Coordinates of C-alpha atoms and ligand atoms in Angstrom, one line a residue:
M1 CA 0.0 0.0 0.0
E2 CA 1.3 3.4 -0.9
A3 CA 2.4 5.5 2.1
K4 CA 0.3 8.5 2.7
T5 CA 2.0 11.8 2.6
A6 CA 1.9 13.7 5.9
F7 CA 1.3 17.0 4.1
V8 CA -1.6 18.4 2.1
D9 CA -1.4 20.8 -0.8
V10 CA -1.9 24.2 0.6
G11 CA -1.6 26.2 -2.6
D12 CA 1.1 28.6 -3.8
I13 CA 3.9 28.0 -1.4
R14 CA 7.0 28.7 -3.5
P15 CA 9.7 26.1 -3.2
V16 CA 12.3 27.3 -0.7
T17 CA 16.0 26.8 -1.4
P18 CA 17.1 23.6 0.4
L19 CA 19.2 24.1 3.5
S20 CA 22.1 21.9 2.1
Q21 CA 22.5 24.3 -0.9
L22 CA 22.2 27.3 1.4
L23 CA 24.9 26.0 3.7
D24 CA 27.3 25.8 0.7
R25 CA 26.6 29.5 0.2
V26 CA 27.5 30.3 3.8
A27 CA 31.2 29.8 3.1
E28 CA 31.1 32.4 0.3
H29 CA 28.8 34.8 2.1
K30 CA 30.6 38.0 2.7
G31 CA 28.2 39.2 5.3
C32 CA 24.9 40.9 5.1
G33 CA 25.8 44.0 3.1
T34 CA 29.3 44.2 4.5
K35 CA 32.5 45.3 2.7
G36 CA 34.7 42.8 4.6
G37 CA 35.4 39.3 3.7
S38 CA 36.2 37.7 7.0
A39 CA 34.6 34.4 8.0
K40 CA 32.5 36.2 10.5
A41 CA 30.1 38.6 9.0
S42 CA 30.7 42.0 10.4
C43 CA 27.2 43.1 9.8
G44 CA 25.1 43.7 12.8
S45 CA 24.3 45.7 15.8
S46 CA 27.8 46.9 16.8
S47 CA 29.1 47.7 13.3
G48 CA 30.1 51.1 12.2
P49 CA 30.4 52.9 8.9
Q50 CA 33.8 51.2 8.3
D51 CA 32.1 47.8 8.3
L52 CA 29.1 48.3 6.2
A53 CA 28.3 49.3 2.6
P54 CA 27.2 53.0 2.6
E55 CA 23.6 52.2 1.6
V56 CA 23.3 49.7 4.5
W57 CA 24.9 52.2 7.0
E58 CA 22.4 54.8 5.9
K59 CA 19.6 52.5 6.9
V60 CA 21.0 51.4 10.2
K61 CA 22.9 54.4 11.6
N62 CA 19.9 55.9 13.4
H63 CA 17.8 52.8 13.9
P64 CA 17.9 51.9 17.6
C65 CA 17.3 48.2 17.1
Y66 CA 19.6 47.6 14.1
S67 CA 22.5 49.5 15.6
E68 CA 23.5 48.8 19.2
E69 CA 25.5 52.0 19.3
A70 CA 22.5 54.1 17.9
H71 CA 20.2 52.8 20.7
H72 CA 21.9 54.9 23.3
H73 CA 21.0 58.0 21.3
Y74 CA 17.9 57.4 19.0
A75 CA 14.4 56.5 19.9
R76 CA 11.6 54.5 18.3
M77 CA 7.9 54.4 18.7
H78 CA 5.3 51.8 18.0
V79 CA 1.6 52.3 17.1
A80 CA -0.8 49.6 18.1
V81 CA -3.0 49.4 15.0
A82 CA -2.9 45.7 14.3
P83 CA -5.1 43.7 16.7
A84 CA -5.7 40.4 14.9
C85 CA -3.4 37.4 14.6
N86 CA -3.4 34.4 12.4
I87 CA -1.3 31.9 14.4
Q88 CA -1.1 30.8 18.1
C89 CA 2.2 30.7 19.9
N90 CA 2.4 28.7 23.1
Y91 CA 4.1 31.7 24.8
C92 CA 1.3 34.1 23.9
N93 CA -2.0 35.0 25.7
R94 CA -4.0 37.0 23.2
K95 CA -5.4 39.2 26.1
Y96 CA -2.0 40.9 25.8
D97 CA 0.3 42.2 23.1
C98 CA 2.1 39.9 20.6
A99 CA 4.7 38.2 22.7
N100 CA 7.0 38.0 19.6
E101 CA 8.2 41.5 20.4
S102 CA 6.6 42.3 23.7
R103 CA 7.0 41.1 27.3
P104 CA 4.1 39.0 28.4
G105 CA 1.5 40.8 30.4
V106 CA 1.6 44.1 28.5
V107 CA -1.5 45.6 27.1
S108 CA -1.4 48.5 24.6
E109 CA -4.0 51.0 23.6
K110 CA -5.3 50.2 20.1
L111 CA -5.5 53.0 17.5
T112 CA -7.0 53.6 14.1
P113 CA -4.5 54.5 11.3
E114 CA -5.6 58.2 11.5
Q115 CA -5.1 58.3 15.3
A116 CA -1.7 56.6 14.9
A117 CA -0.6 59.2 12.3
K118 CA -1.5 62.0 14.6
K119 CA 0.3 60.3 17.5
V120 CA 3.5 59.9 15.4
L121 CA 3.6 63.6 14.5
A122 CA 3.0 64.5 18.2
V123 CA 5.8 62.2 19.4
A124 CA 8.2 63.3 16.6
S125 CA 7.7 66.9 17.7
A126 CA 8.2 66.2 21.4
I127 CA 11.1 63.7 20.9
P128 CA 13.2 64.9 18.0
Q129 CA 15.6 61.9 18.3
M130 CA 12.6 59.6 17.5
T131 CA 13.7 58.3 14.1
V132 CA 11.8 55.0 13.6
L133 CA 8.1 54.1 13.5
G134 CA 7.5 50.4 14.1
I135 CA 4.3 48.4 13.9
A136 CA 4.6 45.3 16.1
G137 CA 1.1 44.4 17.2
P138 CA -0.7 44.0 19.4
G139 CA -1.4 41.1 17.0
D140 CA 0.4 40.5 13.7
P141 CA 0.8 43.6 11.4
L142 CA 0.4 41.5 8.3
A143 CA -2.7 39.8 9.6
N144 CA -4.1 43.4 9.5
P145 CA -2.6 44.6 6.2
A146 CA -5.1 47.3 5.5
K147 CA -4.6 49.1 8.8
T148 CA -0.8 48.5 8.8
F149 CA -0.3 49.9 5.3
K150 CA -2.7 52.8 5.7
T151 CA -0.7 53.9 8.7
F152 CA 2.5 53.7 6.7
E153 CA 1.0 55.6 3.9
L154 CA -0.2 58.4 6.2
I155 CA 3.2 58.7 7.9
S156 CA 5.3 58.6 4.7
K157 CA 3.3 61.5 3.4
S158 CA 3.4 63.7 6.6
A159 CA 6.8 62.7 8.0
P160 CA 9.0 61.3 5.3
D161 CA 12.2 61.5 7.4
I162 CA 10.9 58.8 9.7
K163 CA 12.0 55.2 9.0
L164 CA 9.3 52.6 8.7
C165 CA 9.7 49.2 10.4
L166 CA 7.5 46.2 11.0
S167 CA 7.6 42.9 12.8
T168 CA 5.7 39.8 11.8
N169 CA 5.3 36.1 12.4
G170 CA 5.9 35.7 8.6
L171 CA 2.9 33.6 7.7
T172 CA 1.5 36.0 5.1
L173 CA 4.8 37.8 4.5
P174 CA 5.3 36.5 0.9
D175 CA 2.0 38.0 -0.1
H176 CA 3.0 41.5 1.1
V177 CA 6.7 41.9 0.2
D178 CA 6.0 44.0 -2.9
T179 CA 3.7 46.3 -0.9
I180 CA 6.4 46.5 1.8
A181 CA 8.9 47.5 -0.9
A182 CA 6.5 50.0 -2.5
F183 CA 6.1 51.8 0.9
H184 CA 9.9 51.9 1.4
V185 CA 9.7 49.9 4.6
D186 CA 13.4 49.2 4.9
H187 CA 13.3 47.1 8.1
V188 CA 11.3 43.9 8.6
T189 CA 11.5 41.5 11.6
I190 CA 10.4 37.9 11.3
T191 CA 10.0 35.8 14.4
V192 CA 11.6 32.4 13.5
N193 CA 11.7 30.0 16.4
M194 CA 12.4 26.8 14.3
I195 CA 13.1 25.5 10.8
D196 CA 12.2 22.0 11.8
P197 CA 8.4 21.3 12.0
E198 CA 9.0 18.5 14.5
I199 CA 10.2 21.2 16.9
G200 CA 7.7 23.7 15.6
Q201 CA 4.7 21.5 16.6
H202 CA 5.7 22.1 20.3
I203 CA 5.7 25.9 19.9
Y204 CA 2.7 26.5 17.6
P205 CA -0.6 24.6 18.3
W206 CA -2.3 26.0 15.2
I207 CA -2.2 28.5 12.3
Y208 CA -4.9 29.9 10.2
Y209 CA -3.9 30.0 6.6
K210 CA -6.0 30.6 3.4
K211 CA -9.2 30.3 5.4
K212 CA -8.3 27.0 6.9
R213 CA -7.0 26.0 10.3
Y214 CA -3.9 23.7 10.4
T215 CA -2.4 22.1 13.5
G216 CA 0.6 20.1 14.6
I217 CA 3.5 19.4 12.3
E218 CA 1.6 20.5 9.2
A219 CA 1.0 24.0 10.7
A220 CA 4.7 24.3 11.6
R221 CA 5.8 23.2 8.1
I222 CA 3.6 25.8 6.4
L223 CA 4.8 28.5 8.8
T224 CA 8.5 27.7 8.4
E225 CA 8.2 27.5 4.6
R226 CA 6.4 30.9 4.4
Q227 CA 8.9 32.5 6.8
M228 CA 11.9 31.3 4.7
Q229 CA 10.2 32.3 1.5
G230 CA 9.4 35.8 2.8
L231 CA 13.0 36.2 4.1
E232 CA 14.4 35.3 0.7
M233 CA 12.0 37.7 -1.1
L234 CA 13.0 40.5 1.3
A235 CA 16.7 39.8 0.8
E236 CA 16.3 39.9 -3.0
R237 CA 14.8 43.4 -2.7
K238 CA 17.6 44.4 -0.3
I239 CA 15.1 45.1 2.5
L240 CA 17.0 44.7 5.8
C241 CA 15.6 41.7 7.7
K242 CA 16.1 41.0 11.4
I243 CA 15.2 37.6 12.8
N244 CA 13.7 37.4 16.3
S245 CA 13.9 34.0 18.0
V246 CA 12.5 33.1 21.4
M247 CA 14.9 30.8 23.3
I248 CA 12.8 28.0 24.9
P249 CA 15.0 25.7 27.0
G250 CA 14.5 22.0 26.2
I251 CA 12.5 22.8 23.0
N252 CA 14.5 25.0 20.6
D253 CA 17.6 26.1 22.5
Q254 CA 20.0 23.7 20.7
H255 CA 18.1 24.1 17.4
L256 CA 18.5 27.9 17.3
V257 CA 22.1 27.5 16.1
E258 CA 20.7 25.8 13.0
V259 CA 18.1 28.5 12.7
N260 CA 20.9 31.1 12.9
R261 CA 22.7 29.4 10.0
A262 CA 19.6 29.1 7.9
V263 CA 18.6 32.7 8.2
K264 CA 22.0 34.0 7.7
S265 CA 22.5 32.1 4.5
R266 CA 19.2 33.5 3.3
G267 CA 20.4 37.0 3.8
A268 CA 19.1 38.0 7.2
F269 CA 20.9 41.1 8.5
L270 CA 20.7 40.5 12.3
H271 CA 19.6 37.8 14.7
N272 CA 17.9 38.7 18.0
I273 CA 17.7 35.7 20.4
M274 CA 15.3 36.7 23.2
P275 CA 14.7 34.8 26.4
L276 CA 11.3 33.1 26.9
I277 CA 9.6 35.0 29.7
S278 CA 7.1 32.5 31.2
A279 CA 5.1 32.6 34.4
P280 CA 1.7 31.1 35.4
E281 CA 0.1 34.6 35.8
H282 CA 0.6 35.3 32.1
G283 CA -1.9 32.6 31.3
T284 CA 0.1 31.2 28.4
A285 CA 0.3 27.5 27.5
F286 CA 4.0 27.6 28.5
G287 CA 3.4 29.6 31.6
L288 CA 0.7 27.2 32.8
N289 CA 2.6 24.0 32.1
G290 CA 5.7 25.3 33.9
Q291 CA 8.0 25.7 30.9
R292 CA 10.9 27.8 32.2
G293 CA 12.9 30.5 30.5
P294 CA 16.7 30.5 30.2
T295 CA 19.0 31.9 32.8
A296 CA 21.2 34.8 31.9
R297 CA 24.2 32.6 31.4
E298 CA 22.3 30.1 29.1
L299 CA 21.1 33.0 27.0
K300 CA 24.6 34.6 26.7
A301 CA 26.2 31.2 25.8
L302 CA 23.7 30.7 22.9
Q303 CA 24.2 34.2 21.7
D304 CA 28.0 33.8 21.9
A305 CA 27.7 30.5 20.0
C306 CA 25.7 32.1 17.2
E307 CA 27.9 35.2 17.0
G308 CA 30.6 33.2 15.1
E309 CA 28.1 32.9 12.3
M310 CA 26.4 36.3 12.5
N311 CA 26.3 39.3 14.8
M312 CA 23.6 39.3 17.4
M313 CA 21.3 41.9 18.7
R314 CA 21.6 41.9 22.4
H315 CA 19.9 45.1 23.3
C316 CA 16.3 44.2 22.6
R317 CA 13.8 45.3 25.4
Q318 CA 10.8 43.2 24.2
C319 CA 8.8 46.4 23.9
R320 CA 5.1 47.1 24.1
A321 CA 3.1 47.5 20.9
D322 CA 2.7 51.2 21.8
A323 CA 6.2 51.8 23.2
V324 CA 7.7 55.3 22.9
G325 CA 11.2 56.5 23.6
L326 CA 14.7 55.2 23.9
L327 CA 14.7 51.4 24.1
G328 CA 15.3 51.3 27.8
E329 CA 12.6 53.8 28.6
D330 CA 8.9 53.8 28.2
R331 CA 7.2 57.2 27.6
S332 CA 3.9 55.8 26.3
A333 CA 2.0 57.2 29.2
E334 CA 2.8 60.8 28.0
F335 CA 1.1 60.1 24.7
T336 CA -2.3 58.5 25.4
T337 CA -5.2 59.0 22.9
A338 CA -6.8 61.5 25.3
K339 CA -3.7 63.6 25.5
I340 CA -3.0 63.4 21.8
D341 CA -6.6 64.4 21.0
A342 CA -6.1 67.5 23.0
M343 CA -2.7 68.4 21.4
E344 CA -2.1 71.0 18.6
V345 CA 0.6 69.2 16.6
T346 CA 3.1 71.0 14.4
Y347 CA 5.7 68.9 12.7
D348 CA 8.9 70.9 12.5
A349 CA 11.3 68.9 10.3
Q350 CA 14.1 71.6 10.6
T351 CA 14.2 71.5 14.4
R352 CA 14.3 67.7 14.3
K353 CA 17.2 67.8 11.8
A354 CA 19.1 70.3 13.9
Y355 CA 18.6 68.2 17.1
Q356 CA 19.7 65.0 15.4
A357 CA 22.9 66.8 14.2
S358 CA 23.7 67.5 17.9
V359 CA 22.9 63.9 18.9
E360 CA 25.3 62.8 16.1
Q361 CA 28.1 65.0 17.7
E362 CA 27.5 63.4 21.1
R363 CA 27.6 60.0 19.5
Q364 CA 30.9 60.7 17.8
A365 CA 32.3 61.9 21.1
A366 CA 31.4 58.6 22.7
V367 CA 33.0 56.6 19.8
A368 CA 36.2 58.7 20.1
A369 CA 36.4 58.3 23.9
K370 CA 36.1 54.5 23.5
R371 CA 38.7 54.4 20.8
A372 CA 41.2 56.4 22.9
E373 CA 40.7 54.1 25.9
Q374 CA 40.9 51.0 23.6
E375 CA 44.4 52.1 22.6
Q376 CA 45.4 52.2 26.2
L377 CA 44.0 48.7 26.7
S378 CA 46.1 47.4 23.8
Q379 CA 49.2 48.4 25.8
L380 CA 48.2 46.2 28.7
A381 CA 50.9 43.6 28.6
D382 CA 49.2 40.9 30.6
A383 CA 45.6 40.8 31.6
Q384 CA 46.1 37.5 33.5
G385 CA 43.2 35.9 31.5
I386 CA 40.8 38.1 33.3
G387 CA 37.4 39.0 31.9
M388 CA 34.3 40.4 33.6
L389 CA 30.8 41.7 33.2
I390 CA 29.9 45.1 34.5
A391 CA 26.3 46.3 35.2
V392 CA 25.6 50.0 34.3
A393 CA 22.8 52.3 35.4
T394 CA 22.1 54.6 32.5
K395 CA 19.3 56.9 31.1
G396 CA 20.9 56.8 27.7
H397 CA 23.4 58.9 25.7
G398 CA 26.1 56.2 26.3
K399 CA 26.8 57.6 29.8
I400 CA 26.6 56.4 33.4
N401 CA 23.9 58.9 34.4
E402 CA 21.4 57.0 36.5
H403 CA 21.0 56.7 40.3
F404 CA 21.2 53.0 41.6
G405 CA 17.9 53.5 43.3
H406 CA 16.1 54.8 40.2
A407 CA 17.3 52.1 37.7
T408 CA 14.6 49.9 36.3
E409 CA 17.2 48.1 34.2
F410 CA 21.0 47.7 34.1
Q411 CA 22.9 47.4 30.9
I412 CA 25.5 44.7 30.9
Y413 CA 29.0 45.2 29.3
E414 CA 31.6 42.5 28.9
V415 CA 35.2 43.7 29.2
N416 CA 38.5 41.8 28.8
A417 CA 41.9 42.3 27.2
K418 CA 40.3 42.5 23.7
G419 CA 38.0 45.3 24.5
V420 CA 34.5 46.1 25.7
K421 CA 31.1 45.3 24.3
F422 CA 27.5 45.5 25.2
V423 CA 26.1 42.0 25.9
G424 CA 22.6 42.6 27.3
H425 CA 20.4 44.2 29.9
R426 CA 18.5 43.1 33.0
R427 CA 15.2 44.5 34.1
V428 CA 14.9 45.0 37.8
D429 CA 12.3 46.2 40.4
L430 CA 12.9 49.8 41.3
Y431 CA 15.1 49.8 44.5
C432 CA 14.1 53.2 45.7
Q433 CA 10.4 53.0 46.6
G434 CA 10.2 55.5 49.4
G435 CA 11.3 53.1 52.0
Y436 CA 8.8 50.4 51.3
G437 CA 9.9 46.9 50.1
E438 CA 13.5 48.0 49.5
E439 CA 15.1 45.0 51.1
Q440 CA 13.2 42.6 48.9
S441 CA 13.8 44.6 45.7
L442 CA 17.6 44.8 46.6
V443 CA 17.6 41.0 46.7
T444 CA 16.1 40.8 43.2
V445 CA 18.5 43.4 41.9
I446 CA 21.5 41.5 43.2
R447 CA 20.1 38.3 41.6
A448 CA 19.7 40.0 38.3
I449 CA 23.3 41.2 38.2
N450 CA 24.9 38.4 40.2
D451 CA 27.2 37.5 37.2
C452 CA 28.8 41.0 37.3
H453 CA 32.0 42.0 39.1
A454 CA 30.9 45.7 39.4
V455 CA 28.0 48.0 39.0
F456 CA 28.5 51.5 37.7
V457 CA 26.1 54.2 38.9
A458 CA 25.8 57.9 39.0
K459 CA 25.0 57.8 42.7
I460 CA 24.3 55.1 45.4
G461 CA 23.3 55.1 49.1
G462 CA 25.3 53.5 51.9
C463 CA 22.9 50.6 52.5
P464 CA 22.8 49.1 49.0
K465 CA 26.5 49.8 48.7
D466 CA 27.2 47.5 51.6
E467 CA 24.9 44.8 50.5
L468 CA 26.4 44.8 47.0
K469 CA 29.9 44.5 48.4
K470 CA 28.7 41.6 50.6
A471 CA 27.4 39.9 47.4
G472 CA 30.8 40.4 45.8
I473 CA 29.7 43.1 43.4
E474 CA 31.7 46.3 43.6
P475 CA 29.6 49.5 43.5
V476 CA 31.4 52.2 41.5
D477 CA 30.2 55.8 41.4
K478 CA 33.5 57.5 40.5
Y479 CA 32.7 57.5 36.8
A480 CA 29.4 59.4 37.2
H481 CA 28.2 61.1 34.0
Q482 CA 31.2 59.8 32.0
F483 CA 31.0 57.5 28.9
I484 CA 30.3 53.9 29.7
E485 CA 32.7 52.0 27.5
Q486 CA 35.6 54.4 28.2
S487 CA 35.0 54.0 32.0
A488 CA 34.7 50.2 31.7
I489 CA 38.1 49.9 30.1
T490 CA 39.7 52.3 32.7
Y491 CA 38.1 50.2 35.5
F492 CA 39.3 47.0 33.9
M493 CA 42.9 48.1 33.7
E494 CA 42.9 49.3 37.3
Y495 CA 41.3 46.0 38.3
V496 CA 44.0 44.0 36.6
T497 CA 46.7 46.1 38.3
R498 CA 45.0 45.5 41.7
V499 CA 45.0 41.7 41.0
K500 CA 48.7 41.8 39.9
T501 CA 49.7 43.7 43.0
G502 CA 47.8 41.3 45.2
A503 CA 45.4 44.0 46.5
I504 CA 42.5 41.8 45.4
V505 CA 41.9 38.2 44.2
H506 CA 40.0 37.7 41.0
Q507 CA 37.1 35.3 41.4
A508 CA 34.6 33.9 39.0
R509 CA 31.0 35.1 39.4
G510 CA 27.8 33.1 39.5
D511 CA 24.8 33.0 37.2
A512 CA 22.0 35.6 37.2
D513 CA 18.2 35.7 36.8
I514 CA 16.2 37.0 33.9
R515 CA 13.1 38.5 35.4
Q516 CA 10.1 36.4 34.7
G517 CA 7.3 38.5 36.3
A518 CA 4.9 40.7 34.5
L519 CA 6.0 44.2 33.7
I520 CA 5.2 46.8 36.3
A521 CA 4.5 49.4 33.6
A522 CA 5.2 53.1 34.0
A523 CA 2.0 53.6 32.0
Ligands
CLF601 FE1 10.0 48.3 16.7 FE2 11.0 46.0 16.2 FE3 11.2 47.8 14.4 FE4 12.6 48.0 16.6 S1 11.4 47.1 18.4 S2 9.3 46.9 15.1 S3 12.8 46.4 15.1 S4 11.3 49.6 15.8 FE5 13.6 46.5 18.9 FE6 11.7 46.5 20.7 FE7 13.4 44.5 20.5 FE8 11.6 44.9 18.7 S5 13.9 46.6 21.1 S6 11.2 44.4 20.8 S7 13.8 44.4 18.4
SF4_602 FE1 0.7 36.0 19.9 FE2 2.3 37.3 18.3 FE3 2.3 34.6 18.3 FE4 0.2 36.0 17.3 S1 2.3 35.9 16.5 S2 0.1 34.2 18.8 S3 0.1 37.8 18.7 S4 3.0 36.0 19.9

């Protein structure tokens, strides 16, 4: 008897280039738009104009997600115009925003395209360094194509200097690539959690495709084929594509290395591996069945393993679908519909341009400071094999400018004899809460940065200072309001000297927690 095929014909899915052929291309791949020819593509979030083709640099230089360095200086905003979704992810509860780009438990205010357009102009006038408009939910933007593209149309007419960006699960992406290109949407994110339907069936219980519901392996197969097809079509049109992947320990953690290779070889520009955030109170399938998220060390190890293939985005904040501001901050409460309705909005392109020129100067100063300190580091004869992580309290601008007690996140930098780089961030509960609950929140802060040797702050009180020291984390306030990377290198060189002279003994640090609880939103 003839064996039955496991798959049904679902229509016009274009054949996707087989992975074996693509892997052959990897060896020749010169990096996503890069000039260099090194084995490791130098595309990615920490690259500068020297690494990228000019047309690629133009697209990424002030996009806070596509350039790690830009994220200290430039802001993005989202408008929540896309409520519907066409798939189900086991880490998503549809009462909340799309968990492919948002932390679970976050609810955004839904807008019409016209309300969204007014909001963009209002924010652009109030926050001149806001350079990117993204549509990332609260469902899937391409499951709501009329609303998504109407919004892009209105913005491109009224504020043509703002870059357009969207994030999708990819199921209907191939149907919309030409429209995306026609609207000059230069940045598209696809969430790709698997390329193997056997694995995918544990992440996606169903999809809704061409008026039919599919489940299990078949649903995952259609989804992965459509995602890869969409990615190839974007790359052909030179639209920069970022891949988001949610790391789910025991399900796709090992597999994401293969995903990384597959998407790189199809022309993805950047890979963003995010931790699963999973707790019963989110009401998701994973939250309810006890599926855990990765620890900080597990996440970093996977990101490091993939970095040999392709540069990684490590500064993602898993934003709300109506997020506003620099990536680490949330100013959405300043721009509610009621407030926008009451505003007179005048869009002043000249003032925005002048402001951004001053931001660019500040950014160049940060780059120059880092370069100067890096030269000093190269003169360090022997770093004794020491490397470390440093947590930094910052409000942006690449500086140490936040009080320990006011920090809602710490940025994490890795420093060793080769240099300094941003490797992630940790959300924390506010320590300074007017005396209430401070002991408990200090414990959670210490757990969140427990893998760090030091914490850089603009200011810190005596009590947390002592507790941090007891936990083996050195509180450092002497670099207040100075550039982060320059200060990290200076500290590292002093640290190595202290070890060499026997003043201190270098010890390995432990692992750290990634916060799993629902966001306590500022909104
Ligand atoms: Fe928004 Fe996404 Fe565009 Fe950025 S966010 S649509 S690429 S403008 Fe950025 Fe936020 Fe991470 Fe997204 S930090 S969740 S990666
Ligand atoms: Fe939820 Fe986004 Fe997945 Fe849809 S694509 S189920 S909104 S996480």
